[in-house]
XYZ file of N, CA and C in Angstrom:
384
model
N -120.956 108.400 37.672
C -121.438 107.123 37.546
C -119.813 106.119 37.706
N -118.893 106.427 36.979
C -117.618 105.826 37.112
C -117.151 105.881 38.274
N -117.291 106.855 38.780
C -116.692 107.174 40.253
C -117.619 106.394 41.547
N -118.644 105.902 41.219
C -119.336 105.171 42.002
C -118.929 103.839 41.690
N -118.713 103.125 40.816
C -118.329 102.105 40.340
C -116.827 101.865 41.110
N -115.944 102.712 40.756
C -114.409 102.815 41.605
C -114.831 102.523 43.126
N -115.621 103.430 43.644
C -116.126 103.170 45.080
C -116.489 102.008 45.620
N -117.390 101.455 44.520
C -117.688 100.206 45.008
C -116.793 98.954 44.974
N -115.731 99.319 44.086
C -114.806 97.919 43.713
C -114.037 98.445 44.871
N -113.378 99.397 45.527
C -112.378 99.839 46.547
C -113.253 99.220 47.789
N -114.478 99.385 47.977
C -115.210 99.036 49.115
C -115.273 97.481 49.074
N -115.612 96.781 48.167
C -115.542 95.305 48.184
C -114.188 95.080 48.439
N -113.089 95.352 47.979
C -111.928 95.022 48.103
C -111.493 95.156 49.613
N -111.758 96.350 50.159
C -111.539 96.408 51.618
C -112.548 95.455 52.360
N -113.614 95.235 51.810
C -114.378 94.049 52.786
C -114.160 92.729 52.534
N -113.233 92.405 51.433
C -112.504 91.184 51.225
C -111.171 91.087 52.064
N -110.699 92.090 52.165
C -109.472 92.131 52.824
C -109.628 92.139 54.449
N -110.945 92.838 54.736
C -111.173 92.689 56.269
C -111.592 91.184 56.669
N -112.199 90.521 55.693
C -112.757 89.272 55.915
C -111.512 88.187 55.981
N -110.899 88.325 55.052
C -109.596 87.565 54.873
C -108.859 87.627 56.215
N -108.669 89.075 56.778
C -107.796 89.372 57.923
C -108.365 88.533 59.108
N -109.742 88.660 59.219
C -110.485 88.048 60.338
C -110.545 86.564 60.281
N -110.530 86.090 59.069
C -110.638 84.368 59.073
C -108.936 83.847 59.341
N -107.919 84.386 59.063
C -106.372 84.232 59.250
C -106.316 84.491 60.898
N -106.978 85.764 61.539
C -106.517 85.739 62.768
C -107.691 85.227 63.965
N -108.443 84.322 63.193
C -109.381 83.654 63.936
C -108.922 82.657 65.064
N -108.736 83.159 66.449
C -108.042 82.388 67.384
C -108.156 80.966 67.588
N -107.671 80.011 67.750
C -107.758 78.560 67.862
C -108.238 77.977 69.482
N -108.523 76.796 69.371
C -109.032 76.497 71.024
C -107.861 76.605 71.899
N -106.618 76.258 71.603
C -105.428 76.222 72.297
C -105.343 77.654 72.910
N -105.331 78.644 71.875
C -105.144 80.152 72.379
C -106.228 80.556 73.589
N -107.688 80.129 72.858
C -108.406 80.610 74.152
C -108.397 79.792 75.422
N -107.807 78.302 75.534
C -107.500 77.699 76.577
C -106.600 78.444 77.426
N -105.552 79.042 76.840
C -104.494 79.651 77.623
C -105.142 80.938 77.991
N -105.801 81.635 77.260
C -106.481 82.856 77.898
C -107.438 82.716 79.061
N -108.264 81.526 78.881
C -109.092 81.205 80.222
C -108.457 80.865 81.382
N -107.285 80.305 81.131
C -106.725 79.996 82.502
C -105.970 80.884 82.956
N -105.353 81.651 82.403
C -105.095 83.118 82.786
C -105.995 84.027 83.616
N -107.119 84.245 82.701
C -108.264 84.750 83.394
C -108.807 84.351 84.731
N -108.880 82.724 84.655
C -109.268 82.185 86.156
C -108.117 82.159 87.029
N -107.171 82.054 86.958
C -106.074 82.127 87.849
C -106.085 83.555 88.214
N -106.063 84.522 87.518
C -105.869 86.079 88.154
C -106.865 86.117 89.066
N -108.390 85.876 88.592
C -109.580 85.904 89.353
C -109.280 85.088 90.802
N -108.809 83.757 90.733
C -108.636 83.083 91.972
C -107.540 83.696 92.712
N -106.497 84.019 92.285
C -105.383 84.812 93.185
C -106.101 86.174 93.745
N -106.727 86.992 93.221
C -107.426 88.077 93.590
C -108.356 88.302 94.545
N -109.631 87.104 94.079
C -111.003 87.299 94.884
C -110.726 86.026 95.895
N -110.782 84.717 95.380
C -110.615 83.708 96.300
C -109.494 83.646 97.347
N -108.368 84.084 96.903
C -107.380 83.838 97.992
C -107.323 85.143 98.866
N -107.927 86.448 98.477
C -107.901 87.199 99.400
C -109.062 86.971 100.582
N -110.009 85.900 100.358
C -111.152 85.513 101.216
C -110.386 84.617 102.396
N -108.987 84.503 102.244
C -108.715 83.194 103.454
C -109.160 84.003 104.815
N -109.168 83.144 105.870
C -109.291 83.418 107.284
C -108.381 84.771 107.582
N -109.034 85.432 108.219
C -108.367 86.710 108.760
C -107.902 86.287 110.417
N -106.865 85.714 110.238
C -106.567 85.354 111.760
C -104.973 85.904 111.644
N -104.495 86.423 112.843
C -103.287 87.055 112.996
C -102.115 86.382 112.709
N -101.017 86.699 112.083
C -99.895 85.835 111.737
C -99.990 84.654 110.806
N -101.395 84.316 110.463
C -101.400 83.303 109.285
C -102.127 83.666 108.119
N -102.867 85.089 108.265
C -103.297 85.530 106.909
C -102.430 85.524 105.568
N -101.207 86.119 106.002
C -100.616 86.427 104.987
C -99.970 85.055 104.129
N -99.611 84.340 105.038
C -99.141 82.755 104.894
C -100.210 82.249 104.142
N -101.427 82.165 104.487
C -102.669 81.304 103.868
C -102.783 82.103 102.497
N -102.706 83.279 102.538
C -103.020 83.863 101.092
C -101.657 83.614 100.042
N -100.440 83.355 100.307
C -99.591 83.155 99.570
C -99.572 81.531 99.189
N -99.982 80.842 100.344
C -100.168 79.296 99.871
C -101.162 79.106 98.929
N -102.291 79.723 99.115
C -103.221 79.734 97.900
C -102.635 80.482 96.554
N -102.134 81.264 96.486
C -101.519 81.830 95.264
C -100.653 80.900 94.688
N -99.946 79.958 95.572
C -99.087 78.863 95.145
C -99.867 77.919 94.458
N -100.761 77.418 95.389
C -101.377 76.535 94.711
C -102.270 76.627 93.553
N -102.736 77.754 93.327
C -103.385 78.214 91.970
C -102.169 78.218 90.817
N -101.098 78.410 91.050
C -100.019 78.448 90.008
C -99.671 76.999 89.761
N -99.470 76.191 90.851
C -99.297 74.868 90.748
C -100.260 73.960 90.057
N -101.620 74.525 90.242
C -102.578 73.714 89.695
C -103.354 74.382 88.340
N -102.305 75.021 87.631
C -102.639 75.584 86.308
C -102.953 74.717 85.177
N -101.993 73.659 85.044
C -102.240 72.580 84.010
C -103.607 71.902 84.304
N -103.954 71.519 85.542
C -105.345 71.092 85.758
C -106.276 71.762 85.280
N -105.942 73.294 85.865
C -107.255 74.289 85.504
C -107.281 74.312 84.179
N -106.436 74.283 83.414
C -106.340 74.373 81.690
C -107.128 73.156 81.179
N -106.787 71.973 82.006
C -107.594 71.023 81.340
C -109.161 70.747 81.620
N -109.379 71.326 82.855
C -110.708 71.463 83.300
C -111.590 72.381 82.299
N -111.093 73.535 82.100
C -111.713 74.527 81.149
C -111.624 74.122 79.881
N -110.607 73.341 79.185
C -110.875 72.955 77.902
C -111.840 71.821 77.749
N -112.181 71.095 78.528
C -113.212 69.986 78.568
C -114.468 70.510 78.790
N -114.616 71.914 79.540
C -115.925 72.244 79.777
C -116.218 73.588 78.576
N -115.388 73.663 77.728
C -115.726 74.691 76.977
C -116.111 74.174 75.125
N -117.113 74.806 74.568
C -117.435 74.606 73.350
C -117.376 75.414 72.514
N -116.496 75.326 71.422
C -115.828 76.339 70.515
C -117.041 76.319 69.134
N -117.524 77.470 68.953
C -118.297 77.452 67.602
C -117.662 78.539 66.749
N -116.828 77.618 65.691
C -115.965 78.410 64.741
C -116.997 78.899 63.543
N -117.173 80.183 63.534
C -117.831 80.849 62.355
C -117.011 81.533 61.347
N -115.743 80.969 61.336
C -114.848 81.362 60.105
C -113.950 82.648 60.285
N -114.811 83.772 60.485
C -114.354 85.141 60.844
C -114.021 85.265 62.037
N -114.659 84.547 62.985
C -114.420 84.766 64.458
C -114.918 83.513 65.258
N -115.015 83.301 66.410
C -115.320 82.103 67.184
C -115.837 82.324 68.530
N -116.791 81.602 68.925
C -117.746 82.038 70.106
C -117.276 80.856 71.006
N -116.936 80.998 72.199
C -116.296 79.794 73.345
C -117.520 80.226 74.088
N -118.072 78.924 74.474
C -119.106 78.812 75.736
C -118.657 77.822 76.695
N -118.266 78.341 78.093
C -117.741 77.538 78.907
C -118.576 77.352 80.207
N -118.909 76.040 80.733
C -119.670 75.936 81.839
C -118.831 75.362 82.741
N -118.633 76.323 83.827
C -117.471 75.597 84.808
C -118.425 75.336 86.152
N -118.441 74.016 86.496
C -119.253 73.747 87.448
C -118.234 72.445 88.372
N -117.353 72.870 89.570
C -116.325 72.122 89.915
C -116.824 71.162 90.819
N -117.793 71.722 91.851
C -118.060 70.843 92.867
C -119.466 71.409 93.448
N -120.088 70.725 94.433
C -121.090 71.051 94.750
C -120.964 72.357 95.923
N -120.006 72.484 96.373
C -119.805 73.687 97.322
C -119.493 75.000 96.647
N -119.044 74.690 95.586
C -118.972 76.224 95.014
C -119.876 76.296 93.713
N -120.162 77.810 93.583
C -121.291 78.248 92.530
C -120.672 77.688 91.046
N -121.784 77.444 90.146
C -121.424 77.293 88.857
C -121.563 78.584 88.048
N -120.588 78.375 86.780
C -120.606 79.551 86.120
C -120.994 79.163 84.521
N -121.299 80.290 83.840
C -121.357 80.069 82.382
C -120.647 81.244 82.034
N -119.702 81.056 80.997
C -119.038 81.976 80.226
C -119.455 82.050 78.796
N -119.461 83.234 78.188
C -119.510 83.156 76.872
C -118.403 84.330 76.245
N -117.623 83.847 75.435
C -116.290 84.983 75.010
C -116.347 84.896 73.614
N -116.068 86.029 73.086
C -115.818 85.813 71.248
C -114.527 86.103 71.227
N -113.868 85.367 70.053
C -112.604 85.411 69.776
C -112.556 85.887 68.396
N -111.845 87.091 68.366
C -111.467 87.484 66.899
C -110.289 88.596 66.700
N -109.456 88.438 65.941
C -108.458 89.213 65.461
C -107.284 88.807 66.610
N -107.254 87.559 66.928
C -106.291 86.912 67.853
C -106.333 87.566 69.479
N -107.688 87.982 69.625
C -108.022 88.610 71.021
C -109.264 87.994 71.272
N -109.587 87.922 72.687
C -110.739 87.367 73.287
C -111.332 88.406 74.079
N -112.786 88.342 74.038
C -113.580 89.430 74.766
C -114.616 88.720 75.464
N -114.955 88.584 76.680
C -116.036 87.937 77.429
C -117.227 89.059 77.399
N -118.341 88.304 77.046
C -119.354 89.244 76.727
C -120.751 88.681 77.620
N -120.338 87.742 78.278
C -121.456 87.135 79.206
C -120.946 86.194 80.269
N -121.200 86.439 81.522
C -121.035 85.699 82.760
C -122.147 85.873 83.578
N -122.648 84.413 83.884
C -123.753 84.163 84.368
C -123.270 82.935 85.482
N -123.870 83.319 87.143
C -123.589 82.379 87.850
C -125.001 81.669 87.988
N -125.001 80.270 87.921
C -125.934 79.335 87.787
C -126.141 78.708 89.248
């Protein structure tokens, strides 16, 4: 019986320690904004810029310019993402919901990301 009590106390302490660690390392909105702009910039450089017109002698130039434009626009991309993101702080972790709709000629996207232990994990992406 005493061994069971000790085990229960140790389990409770471990759970309390884990909860405290999760609360302390619950990432803030600024950290998510940095993460989101990095993810979107990488996607744009790898996917959107690679779809530049395949014209002899200008394809490589257009891809370089596209990547440069993405780098130059990072502050604006970060601002848009920040404005389009809603954070739900659940103390131990946070859920970030981003609705990205830039214009009528581009598809709209909905992202859901969980932030825990100073890391982010995208668990839902929907094209709308």
